[in-house]
XYZ file of C-alpha atoms in Angstrom:
216
model
C -97.902 28.283 -59.713
C -96.678 24.541 -60.176
C -98.558 22.053 -62.630
C -100.161 19.994 -59.738
C -102.136 23.265 -58.307
C -102.995 24.283 -61.853
C -104.924 21.096 -62.438
C -106.516 20.722 -59.208
C -107.572 24.255 -58.220
C -110.703 24.135 -60.437
C -111.647 20.536 -59.493
C -115.274 20.562 -57.973
C -117.823 17.598 -57.142
C -121.218 18.591 -55.778
C -122.355 16.174 -53.671
C -125.947 14.813 -54.110
C -126.570 11.291 -53.601
C -127.933 11.106 -49.991
C -128.951 13.062 -46.958
C -128.347 12.344 -43.175
C -130.844 12.820 -40.799
C -130.891 12.802 -37.044
C -133.663 10.315 -37.214
C -131.761 7.971 -39.380
C -128.663 8.301 -37.433
C -130.281 6.872 -34.502
C -129.025 6.886 -30.808
C -126.710 4.036 -30.978
C -123.349 5.017 -33.046
C -122.093 1.107 -33.586
C -125.744 0.198 -34.952
C -125.055 3.016 -37.562
C -121.717 2.193 -38.327
C -122.888 -1.128 -38.922
C -125.587 -0.162 -41.406
C -123.181 2.380 -43.073
C -120.118 -0.490 -43.844
C -122.913 -2.978 -44.989
C -124.314 -0.395 -47.619
C -120.532 -0.017 -48.384
C -120.171 -3.556 -48.841
C -123.328 -3.829 -50.958
C -122.417 -1.289 -53.154
C -119.109 -2.903 -53.659
C -116.960 0.090 -52.482
C -113.140 -0.411 -53.141
C -111.630 -1.874 -50.234
C -114.308 -0.578 -47.524
C -112.562 -1.574 -44.719
C -109.397 0.507 -45.491
C -109.111 3.197 -42.994
C -106.717 5.930 -42.062
C -105.094 5.566 -38.781
C -103.616 8.785 -36.969
C -101.399 8.579 -34.175
C -99.540 10.954 -32.324
C -95.661 10.880 -30.971
C -94.860 11.995 -27.349
C -93.948 15.577 -28.869
C -97.439 15.820 -30.787
C -96.242 15.005 -34.345
C -98.918 13.226 -36.279
C -98.542 10.352 -38.471
C -101.223 8.641 -40.466
C -101.391 5.635 -42.649
C -103.883 3.503 -44.163
C -104.586 0.308 -42.254
C -107.526 -2.796 -42.560
C -110.342 -2.949 -40.326
C -110.127 -6.719 -39.360
C -112.909 -6.766 -36.363
C -115.792 -4.479 -35.233
C -117.841 -5.654 -32.440
C -119.637 -3.214 -29.696
C -117.923 -0.031 -30.307
C -114.459 -1.828 -30.451
C -112.238 -1.862 -33.791
C -109.206 -3.915 -34.143
C -106.341 -3.961 -36.588
C -103.005 -5.453 -36.857
C -99.191 -4.732 -37.631
C -95.606 -4.509 -36.339
C -95.269 -3.598 -32.595
C -92.038 -1.885 -33.540
C -93.446 0.077 -36.653
C -93.894 3.922 -36.028
C -97.784 3.286 -35.128
C -96.850 0.724 -32.723
C -94.225 3.298 -30.807
C -96.854 5.861 -31.135
C -99.515 3.709 -29.577
C -97.183 2.549 -26.692
C -96.200 5.816 -25.670
C -99.959 7.635 -26.569
C -102.710 5.124 -26.447
C -105.243 6.903 -28.462
C -105.909 7.219 -31.999
C -108.224 8.347 -34.785
C -109.840 6.349 -37.427
C -111.124 7.472 -40.923
C -113.401 5.678 -43.333
C -113.798 7.549 -46.855
C -116.081 5.961 -49.198
C -116.315 8.775 -52.442
C -118.540 6.362 -54.232
C -121.143 6.906 -51.403
C -120.013 10.563 -50.778
C -119.419 9.581 -47.040
C -117.105 9.346 -44.368
C -116.836 7.916 -40.506
C -114.338 9.193 -38.096
C -114.029 7.399 -35.014
C -111.670 8.792 -31.661
C -110.843 6.473 -29.156
C -108.188 4.455 -26.542
C -106.234 2.075 -27.753
C -105.281 -1.191 -25.998
C -102.826 -4.132 -27.341
C -104.735 -7.206 -27.829
C -103.545 -10.543 -25.784
C -100.870 -12.445 -27.334
C -103.290 -15.369 -27.799
C -105.779 -13.049 -29.801
C -103.097 -11.992 -31.975
C -101.684 -15.590 -32.875
C -105.406 -17.038 -33.586
C -105.656 -14.295 -36.469
C -102.263 -14.661 -37.702
C -102.492 -18.320 -37.874
C -105.315 -17.624 -40.330
C -103.224 -15.263 -42.602
C -102.000 -16.352 -45.861
C -98.759 -17.976 -45.572
C -97.043 -15.180 -47.842
C -98.270 -12.734 -45.322
C -97.002 -14.634 -42.634
C -93.479 -14.723 -44.076
C -93.948 -10.738 -44.734
C -94.468 -10.095 -41.154
C -91.143 -11.932 -39.814
C -89.532 -10.413 -43.222
C -90.250 -6.714 -42.691
C -88.606 -4.672 -39.813
C -91.516 -1.974 -40.232
C -90.582 1.896 -40.587
C -86.474 0.782 -40.641
C -84.488 1.935 -43.252
C -83.259 -0.527 -46.470
C -80.381 -0.208 -48.352
C -82.260 -1.443 -51.461
C -85.156 -3.777 -52.410
C -82.842 -6.818 -52.468
C -82.284 -6.518 -48.998
C -85.659 -7.202 -48.060
C -85.945 -9.892 -50.929
C -83.134 -11.669 -49.171
C -84.693 -11.337 -45.970
C -87.654 -13.138 -47.091
C -85.882 -15.795 -48.441
C -84.148 -16.455 -45.033
C -87.433 -16.781 -43.664
C -88.882 -18.944 -46.360
C -86.051 -21.338 -45.678
C -86.143 -21.206 -41.987
C -90.198 -22.010 -41.910
C -89.972 -24.624 -45.001
C -92.430 -27.417 -44.403
C -93.644 -26.250 -41.070
C -96.085 -23.769 -39.928
C -94.888 -20.176 -39.504
C -95.611 -18.803 -35.966
C -96.540 -15.527 -34.865
C -93.813 -13.123 -34.533
C -93.433 -11.618 -31.076
C -93.436 -8.323 -32.118
C -96.331 -8.383 -34.205
C -100.170 -8.213 -33.060
C -103.297 -6.265 -32.807
C -104.792 -3.463 -31.078
C -108.129 -2.778 -30.019
C -109.542 0.935 -30.534
C -112.345 1.428 -28.206
C -114.661 4.177 -29.161
C -115.707 7.391 -27.150
C -116.360 9.551 -30.600
C -118.088 9.050 -33.862
C -118.817 11.424 -36.587
C -120.561 10.606 -39.595
C -120.436 12.786 -42.579
C -122.582 12.599 -46.016
C -121.529 15.055 -48.623
C -124.332 17.690 -49.755
C -124.816 20.359 -52.170
C -122.935 23.860 -52.142
C -120.786 22.384 -49.626
C -123.348 22.298 -46.843
C -122.593 18.790 -45.504
C -124.515 16.944 -43.213
C -122.301 15.886 -39.935
C -123.758 13.956 -36.824
C -121.347 13.381 -34.194
C -121.785 11.429 -31.072
C -119.799 11.498 -27.971
C -119.732 9.151 -25.005
C -120.297 11.001 -21.740
C -121.252 9.147 -18.630
C -121.682 5.973 -20.327
C -124.601 7.831 -22.511
C -124.134 8.867 -26.112
C -124.836 12.260 -26.571
C -125.908 12.932 -30.430
C -125.038 16.552 -31.996
C -125.659 17.712 -35.753
C -122.431 20.303 -36.565
C -122.213 22.963 -38.957
C -120.159 21.620 -42.264
């Protein structure tokens, strides 16, 4: 048995901070999402807007990565990135994805699934213009997911764009922008003792949200 396995096999955390009832979850999952997100913000959870984004290649191979939620409104969840990246390629070929928020400080997670659409160019540009200048330059410098010879290659490319846009505003790259996931499924998870966790799911059916408790 390797050292990592030996160290993790006996790790146990019994969850007992809160309960999740059907009554508390209500009938509107986005409203409950906002409630939990606000509680995470109030609890000063480390980067509560960070979420795992899972996408699928045409052949079914799954990839996950952490991204930031930037806007959330009425079942729509928006994030940004490079359209030529692996996630961009996946979403172009298979425009469905899953999001996962995990807040261990609160012993909670939220899973969301839905169809993904690319944002209008004007909307992406508006957000890009609000980003820190260093992040704007980084968007131009990073040929995301492509192989590099070394770190120096990336830093040299950054210098090229620092000079190119010196003393002027940095425009939004044509290969960079946002996506919006429109939720059709939510699952709220609250850790409970003895691994008998609370799970409440909402699924959109004929424009109505159907709520069910799931076995842990």
